mmCIF file of C-alpha atoms and ligand atoms in Angstrom:
data_model
loop_
_atom_site.group_PDB
_atom_site.id
_atom_site.type_symbol
_atom_site.label_atom_id
_atom_site.label_comp_id
_atom_site.label_asym_id
_atom_site.label_seq_id
_atom_site.Cartn_x
_atom_site.Cartn_y
_atom_site.Cartn_z
ATOM 1 C CA UNK A 1 -9.058 -23.652 42.935
ATOM 2 C CA UNK A 2 -6.205 -21.773 41.305
ATOM 3 C CA UNK A 3 -3.128 -21.372 43.417
ATOM 4 C CA UNK A 4 -1.649 -17.929 43.920
ATOM 5 C CA UNK A 5 1.637 -16.349 44.988
ATOM 6 C CA UNK A 6 1.680 -14.757 48.445
ATOM 7 C CA UNK A 7 4.427 -12.220 49.197
ATOM 8 C CA UNK A 8 4.985 -11.203 52.803
ATOM 9 C CA UNK A 9 7.498 -8.418 53.405
ATOM 10 C CA UNK A 10 8.465 -6.476 56.473
ATOM 11 C CA UNK A 11 11.105 -5.443 58.963
ATOM 12 C CA UNK A 12 13.359 -7.909 60.735
ATOM 13 C CA UNK A 13 11.775 -9.657 63.721
ATOM 14 C CA UNK A 14 8.312 -8.416 62.795
ATOM 15 C CA UNK A 15 7.074 -11.978 63.156
ATOM 16 C CA UNK A 16 6.510 -12.333 59.434
ATOM 17 C CA UNK A 17 8.309 -15.683 59.083
ATOM 18 C CA UNK A 18 6.203 -17.302 61.781
ATOM 19 C CA UNK A 19 3.023 -16.004 60.181
ATOM 20 C CA UNK A 20 4.104 -16.891 56.639
ATOM 21 C CA UNK A 21 5.109 -20.415 57.658
ATOM 22 C CA UNK A 22 1.835 -21.075 59.416
ATOM 23 C CA UNK A 23 -0.240 -19.557 56.630
ATOM 24 C CA UNK A 24 1.500 -21.864 54.130
ATOM 25 C CA UNK A 25 0.821 -24.878 56.318
ATOM 26 C CA UNK A 26 -2.849 -23.967 56.797
ATOM 27 C CA UNK A 27 -3.552 -23.541 53.076
ATOM 28 C CA UNK A 28 -1.253 -26.325 51.848
ATOM 29 C CA UNK A 29 1.286 -24.056 50.128
ATOM 30 C CA UNK A 30 5.083 -24.269 49.949
ATOM 31 C CA UNK A 31 6.873 -21.848 52.290
ATOM 32 C CA UNK A 32 10.176 -20.182 51.424
ATOM 33 C CA UNK A 33 12.066 -18.014 53.904
ATOM 34 C CA UNK A 34 14.131 -15.758 51.630
ATOM 35 C CA UNK A 35 15.952 -14.235 54.619
ATOM 36 C CA UNK A 36 17.328 -17.701 55.387
ATOM 37 C CA UNK A 37 18.921 -17.687 51.930
ATOM 38 C CA UNK A 38 20.745 -14.382 52.623
ATOM 39 C CA UNK A 39 21.731 -15.755 56.009
ATOM 40 C CA UNK A 40 23.124 -18.970 54.480
ATOM 41 C CA UNK A 41 25.241 -16.971 52.022
ATOM 42 C CA UNK A 42 26.487 -14.896 54.985
ATOM 43 C CA UNK A 43 27.412 -18.017 56.945
ATOM 44 C CA UNK A 44 29.346 -19.291 53.934
ATOM 45 C CA UNK A 45 31.216 -15.949 53.774
ATOM 46 C CA UNK A 46 32.076 -16.097 57.487
ATOM 47 C CA UNK A 47 33.251 -19.706 57.310
ATOM 48 C CA UNK A 48 35.470 -18.938 54.322
ATOM 49 C CA UNK A 49 37.071 -15.867 55.885
ATOM 50 C CA UNK A 50 35.246 -13.442 53.583
ATOM 51 C CA UNK A 51 33.304 -11.631 56.294
ATOM 52 C CA UNK A 52 34.365 -10.358 59.669
ATOM 53 C CA UNK A 53 34.268 -7.224 61.862
ATOM 54 C CA UNK A 54 31.286 -5.874 59.934
ATOM 55 C CA UNK A 55 33.120 -6.031 56.589
ATOM 56 C CA UNK A 56 32.542 -8.340 53.652
ATOM 57 C CA UNK A 57 34.971 -9.155 50.835
ATOM 58 C CA UNK A 58 32.351 -8.813 48.125
ATOM 59 C CA UNK A 59 34.661 -9.755 45.228
ATOM 60 C CA UNK A 60 35.587 -13.061 46.841
ATOM 61 C CA UNK A 61 31.977 -13.769 47.769
ATOM 62 C CA UNK A 62 30.633 -12.989 44.292
ATOM 63 C CA UNK A 63 33.286 -15.287 42.786
ATOM 64 C CA UNK A 64 32.192 -18.051 45.167
ATOM 65 C CA UNK A 65 28.443 -17.766 44.431
ATOM 66 C CA UNK A 66 28.400 -20.758 42.028
ATOM 67 C CA UNK A 67 29.775 -22.906 44.884
ATOM 68 C CA UNK A 68 26.968 -21.953 47.259
ATOM 69 C CA UNK A 69 23.998 -24.302 47.074
ATOM 70 C CA UNK A 70 21.001 -23.528 49.249
ATOM 71 C CA UNK A 71 18.080 -25.859 49.711
ATOM 72 C CA UNK A 72 15.338 -26.500 52.237
ATOM 73 C CA UNK A 73 14.416 -29.676 54.007
ATOM 74 C CA UNK A 74 10.674 -30.053 54.650
ATOM 75 C CA UNK A 75 9.554 -29.495 58.230
ATOM 76 C CA UNK A 76 10.482 -32.387 60.485
ATOM 77 C CA UNK A 77 9.375 -33.296 63.985
ATOM 78 C CA UNK A 78 10.029 -29.738 65.234
ATOM 79 C CA UNK A 79 7.628 -28.352 62.593
ATOM 80 C CA UNK A 80 10.328 -26.052 61.232
ATOM 81 C CA UNK A 81 11.713 -26.129 57.715
ATOM 82 C CA UNK A 82 15.502 -26.462 57.848
ATOM 83 C CA UNK A 83 17.910 -24.541 55.641
ATOM 84 C CA UNK A 84 20.730 -26.535 54.057
ATOM 85 C CA UNK A 85 24.003 -24.971 52.917
ATOM 86 C CA UNK A 86 25.782 -27.273 50.484
ATOM 87 C CA UNK A 87 23.775 -30.140 51.947
ATOM 88 C CA UNK A 88 24.549 -29.309 55.601
ATOM 89 C CA UNK A 89 21.781 -28.354 58.033
ATOM 90 C CA UNK A 90 22.615 -24.799 59.154
ATOM 91 C CA UNK A 91 19.212 -23.777 60.506
ATOM 92 C CA UNK A 92 20.584 -22.997 63.949
ATOM 93 C CA UNK A 93 23.814 -21.281 62.941
ATOM 94 C CA UNK A 94 22.178 -18.882 60.481
ATOM 95 C CA UNK A 95 20.073 -17.422 63.319
ATOM 96 C CA UNK A 96 22.925 -16.493 65.649
ATOM 97 C CA UNK A 97 24.094 -12.937 66.323
ATOM 98 C CA UNK A 98 27.273 -13.263 64.269
ATOM 99 C CA UNK A 99 25.294 -14.007 61.112
ATOM 100 C CA UNK A 100 22.610 -11.435 62.033
ATOM 101 C CA UNK A 101 25.188 -8.674 62.312
ATOM 102 C CA UNK A 102 26.805 -9.463 58.939
ATOM 103 C CA UNK A 103 23.779 -10.339 56.837
ATOM 104 C CA UNK A 104 22.780 -6.789 55.870
ATOM 105 C CA UNK A 105 26.173 -5.928 54.296
ATOM 106 C CA UNK A 106 25.973 -9.229 52.384
ATOM 107 C CA UNK A 107 22.408 -8.458 51.253
ATOM 108 C CA UNK A 108 23.466 -5.114 49.702
ATOM 109 C CA UNK A 109 25.748 -6.832 47.167
ATOM 110 C CA UNK A 110 23.870 -6.604 43.836
ATOM 111 C CA UNK A 111 25.239 -9.920 42.472
ATOM 112 C CA UNK A 112 24.166 -11.761 45.633
ATOM 113 C CA UNK A 113 20.667 -10.336 45.261
ATOM 114 C CA UNK A 114 20.464 -11.185 41.556
ATOM 115 C CA UNK A 115 21.561 -14.742 42.251
ATOM 116 C CA UNK A 116 19.076 -15.284 45.082
ATOM 117 C CA UNK A 117 16.184 -13.515 43.328
ATOM 118 C CA UNK A 118 16.573 -15.941 40.406
ATOM 119 C CA UNK A 119 16.412 -18.936 42.761
ATOM 120 C CA UNK A 120 13.354 -17.436 44.492
ATOM 121 C CA UNK A 121 11.525 -16.802 41.212
ATOM 122 C CA UNK A 122 12.297 -20.355 40.140
ATOM 123 C CA UNK A 123 10.779 -21.674 43.396
ATOM 124 C CA UNK A 124 7.547 -19.728 42.746
ATOM 125 C CA UNK A 125 7.024 -20.452 39.102
ATOM 126 C CA UNK A 126 4.266 -22.996 39.748
ATOM 127 C CA UNK A 127 2.573 -20.698 42.309
ATOM 128 C CA UNK A 128 1.108 -22.173 45.494
ATOM 129 C CA UNK A 129 3.893 -20.498 47.460
ATOM 130 C CA UNK A 130 4.210 -18.179 50.445
ATOM 131 C CA UNK A 131 7.533 -16.334 50.495
ATOM 132 C CA UNK A 132 8.631 -13.841 53.089
ATOM 133 C CA UNK A 133 11.408 -11.259 52.938
ATOM 134 C CA UNK A 134 12.047 -7.612 52.151
ATOM 135 C CA UNK A 135 11.581 -7.298 48.392
ATOM 136 C CA UNK A 136 9.231 -10.156 47.566
ATOM 137 C CA UNK A 137 6.229 -8.002 46.614
ATOM 138 C CA UNK A 138 8.365 -5.363 44.897
ATOM 139 C CA UNK A 139 11.146 -7.224 43.056
ATOM 140 C CA UNK A 140 10.819 -11.008 43.282
ATOM 141 C CA UNK A 141 7.083 -11.305 42.571
ATOM 142 C CA UNK A 142 5.793 -7.862 41.559
ATOM 143 C CA UNK A 143 2.672 -9.605 40.170
ATOM 144 C CA UNK A 144 1.918 -11.624 43.316
ATOM 145 C CA UNK A 145 -1.841 -11.901 43.816
ATOM 146 C CA UNK A 146 -1.557 -11.318 47.582
ATOM 147 C CA UNK A 147 0.960 -8.913 49.085
ATOM 148 C CA UNK A 148 1.306 -8.174 52.769
ATOM 149 C CA UNK A 149 3.599 -5.699 54.487
ATOM 150 C CA UNK A 150 4.119 -6.468 58.171
ATOM 151 C CA UNK A 151 4.899 -3.529 60.395
ATOM 152 C CA UNK A 152 5.766 -3.269 64.112
ATOM 153 C CA UNK A 153 7.780 -0.816 66.203
ATOM 154 C CA UNK A 154 11.535 -1.496 66.731
ATOM 155 C CA UNK A 155 10.965 -1.798 70.496
ATOM 156 C CA UNK A 156 8.279 -4.465 70.167
ATOM 157 C CA UNK A 157 10.435 -6.357 67.673
ATOM 158 C CA UNK A 158 13.478 -6.155 69.950
ATOM 159 C CA UNK A 159 11.464 -7.633 72.833
ATOM 160 C CA UNK A 160 10.369 -10.539 70.637
ATOM 161 C CA UNK A 161 13.855 -11.154 69.267
ATOM 162 C CA UNK A 162 15.391 -11.042 72.745
ATOM 163 C CA UNK A 163 12.974 -13.732 73.925
ATOM 164 C CA UNK A 164 13.854 -15.949 70.942
ATOM 165 C CA UNK A 165 17.595 -15.558 71.508
ATOM 166 C CA UNK A 166 17.296 -16.140 75.250
ATOM 167 C CA UNK A 167 15.275 -19.275 74.594
ATOM 168 C CA UNK A 168 18.206 -20.523 72.537
ATOM 169 C CA UNK A 169 20.584 -19.782 75.391
ATOM 170 C CA UNK A 170 22.311 -16.817 73.725
ATOM 171 C CA UNK A 171 23.769 -14.276 76.092
ATOM 172 C CA UNK A 172 22.538 -10.911 74.756
ATOM 173 C CA UNK A 173 20.857 -7.851 76.224
ATOM 174 C CA UNK A 174 17.907 -5.723 75.107
ATOM 175 C CA UNK A 175 20.005 -2.692 74.069
ATOM 176 C CA UNK A 176 22.250 -4.820 71.891
ATOM 177 C CA UNK A 177 19.290 -6.471 70.173
ATOM 178 C CA UNK A 178 17.463 -3.143 69.686
ATOM 179 C CA UNK A 179 20.601 -1.566 68.206
ATOM 180 C CA UNK A 180 21.005 -4.505 65.789
ATOM 181 C CA UNK A 181 17.365 -4.216 64.704
ATOM 182 C CA UNK A 182 17.620 -0.453 64.115
ATOM 183 C CA UNK A 183 20.882 -0.863 62.242
ATOM 184 C CA UNK A 184 19.356 -3.555 60.005
ATOM 185 C CA UNK A 185 16.226 -1.427 59.395
ATOM 186 C CA UNK A 186 18.473 1.405 58.287
ATOM 187 C CA UNK A 187 20.657 -0.681 55.957
ATOM 188 C CA UNK A 188 17.692 -2.652 54.582
ATOM 189 C CA UNK A 189 15.623 0.422 53.784
ATOM 190 C CA UNK A 190 18.383 2.672 52.428
ATOM 191 C CA UNK A 191 20.350 0.235 50.261
ATOM 192 C CA UNK A 192 20.417 0.953 46.540
ATOM 193 C CA UNK A 193 19.254 -2.404 45.217
ATOM 194 C CA UNK A 194 15.734 -3.504 46.210
ATOM 195 C CA UNK A 195 15.422 -1.497 49.423
ATOM 196 C CA UNK A 196 12.789 -2.591 51.903
ATOM 197 C CA UNK A 197 9.641 -0.676 51.066
ATOM 198 C CA UNK A 198 5.972 -1.414 50.948
ATOM 199 C CA UNK A 199 4.654 -2.301 47.486
ATOM 200 C CA UNK A 200 1.908 0.170 46.540
ATOM 201 C CA UNK A 201 -0.611 -2.691 46.347
ATOM 202 C CA UNK A 202 0.427 -4.410 49.604
ATOM 203 C CA UNK A 203 -1.965 -4.762 52.549
ATOM 204 C CA UNK A 204 -0.422 -3.498 55.804
ATOM 205 C CA UNK A 205 -0.505 -5.783 58.840
ATOM 206 C CA UNK A 206 0.446 -3.611 61.808
ATOM 207 C CA UNK A 207 0.941 -6.194 64.518
ATOM 208 C CA UNK A 208 2.176 -4.136 67.494
ATOM 209 C CA UNK A 209 -1.078 -4.844 69.298
ATOM 210 C CA UNK A 210 -2.197 -8.102 67.702
ATOM 211 C CA UNK A 211 -1.620 -11.571 69.041
ATOM 212 C CA UNK A 212 -0.686 -14.560 66.933
ATOM 213 C CA UNK A 213 -4.264 -15.785 66.556
ATOM 214 C CA UNK A 214 -5.574 -12.383 65.459
ATOM 215 C CA UNK A 215 -2.805 -12.028 62.872
ATOM 216 C CA UNK A 216 -3.479 -15.502 61.504
ATOM 217 C CA UNK A 217 -7.178 -14.720 61.166
ATOM 218 C CA UNK A 218 -6.366 -11.432 59.422
ATOM 219 C CA UNK A 219 -4.188 -13.286 56.888
ATOM 220 C CA UNK A 220 -6.703 -16.084 56.292
ATOM 221 C CA UNK A 221 -9.535 -13.574 55.802
ATOM 222 C CA UNK A 222 -7.463 -11.659 53.255
ATOM 223 C CA UNK A 223 -6.482 -14.885 51.483
ATOM 224 C CA UNK A 224 -10.138 -15.989 51.274
ATOM 225 C CA UNK A 225 -11.224 -12.648 49.841
ATOM 226 C CA UNK A 226 -8.481 -12.738 47.193
ATOM 227 C CA UNK A 227 -8.953 -16.378 46.220
ATOM 228 C CA UNK A 228 -12.711 -15.836 45.758
ATOM 229 C CA UNK A 229 -12.389 -12.652 43.701
HETATM 230 O O1 DC B 1 14.176 -11.911 57.585
HETATM 231 P P1 DC B 1 15.578 -12.073 58.159
HETATM 232 O O2 DC B 1 15.851 -11.191 59.341
HETATM 233 O O3 DC B 1 15.940 -13.488 58.411
HETATM 234 O O4 DC B 1 16.547 -11.555 56.992
HETATM 235 C C1 DC B 1 17.931 -11.510 57.154
HETATM 236 C C2 DC B 1 18.523 -10.375 56.346
HETATM 237 O O5 DC B 1 18.445 -10.670 54.956
HETATM 238 C C3 DC B 1 17.895 -9.013 56.541
HETATM 239 O O6 DC B 1 18.702 -8.183 57.348
HETATM 240 C C4 DC B 1 17.797 -8.430 55.174
HETATM 241 C C5 DC B 1 18.097 -9.525 54.225
HETATM 242 N N1 DC B 1 17.000 -9.866 53.322
HETATM 243 C C6 DC B 1 16.902 -9.175 52.149
HETATM 244 O O7 DC B 1 17.687 -8.254 51.917
HETATM 245 N N2 DC B 1 15.952 -9.505 51.231
HETATM 246 C C7 DC B 1 15.090 -10.497 51.479
HETATM 247 N N3 DC B 1 14.168 -10.814 50.578
HETATM 248 C C8 DC B 1 15.160 -11.214 52.715
HETATM 249 C C9 DC B 1 16.126 -10.853 53.610
#
């Protein structure tokens, strides 16, 4: 059976990465978390003094792009694919609040996007890939055979994100998490380059009232319809 490209876009903390990762595993596809790539670049900027207090030195970061190597290590015992920044496992650090609050200003830099989009297109050139992000169905793979746009209210997403952060022992409150989500929604959907928007041919998965199993079934049903067309 011919392999296809599956693009899954949506708001932050909509649960799209979890769904995309599991879908890839179930159908034997490669999974790429494009948000992790923006997060790794952000971590690099923070560690090299190019990003702090909500501001990013874009000139310095753009000049450093050739030094930033991002790769993924296949899922290990924890079942999660780990992101490597210049060979170092940064999976945990890229998910913390410091990176989360600086990643949107990094992701608006056109040169950063161009650089990462090229790497993402390279990863998908043999198909058989599930990639999640904000602009996968619109910019990275406009010809993807299966496009999904995951939607959920900011409040539901904040609840989910709070649980994840608490599980990791981070000391944050609901208001702070909700404010971060709303702020990221705003920056992500109003930026000039590749704003977050639904591709006209994307299927909407509104998961406010769906559990994990129902969402997985929805995705597998859609995949089976498309693959058999
Ligand atoms: O999916 P995430 O929350 O891990 O993504 C982190 C940030 O990266 C998000 O605020 C927007 C940005 N991003 C992007 O601009 N384009 C993508 N394809 C993926 C993520």
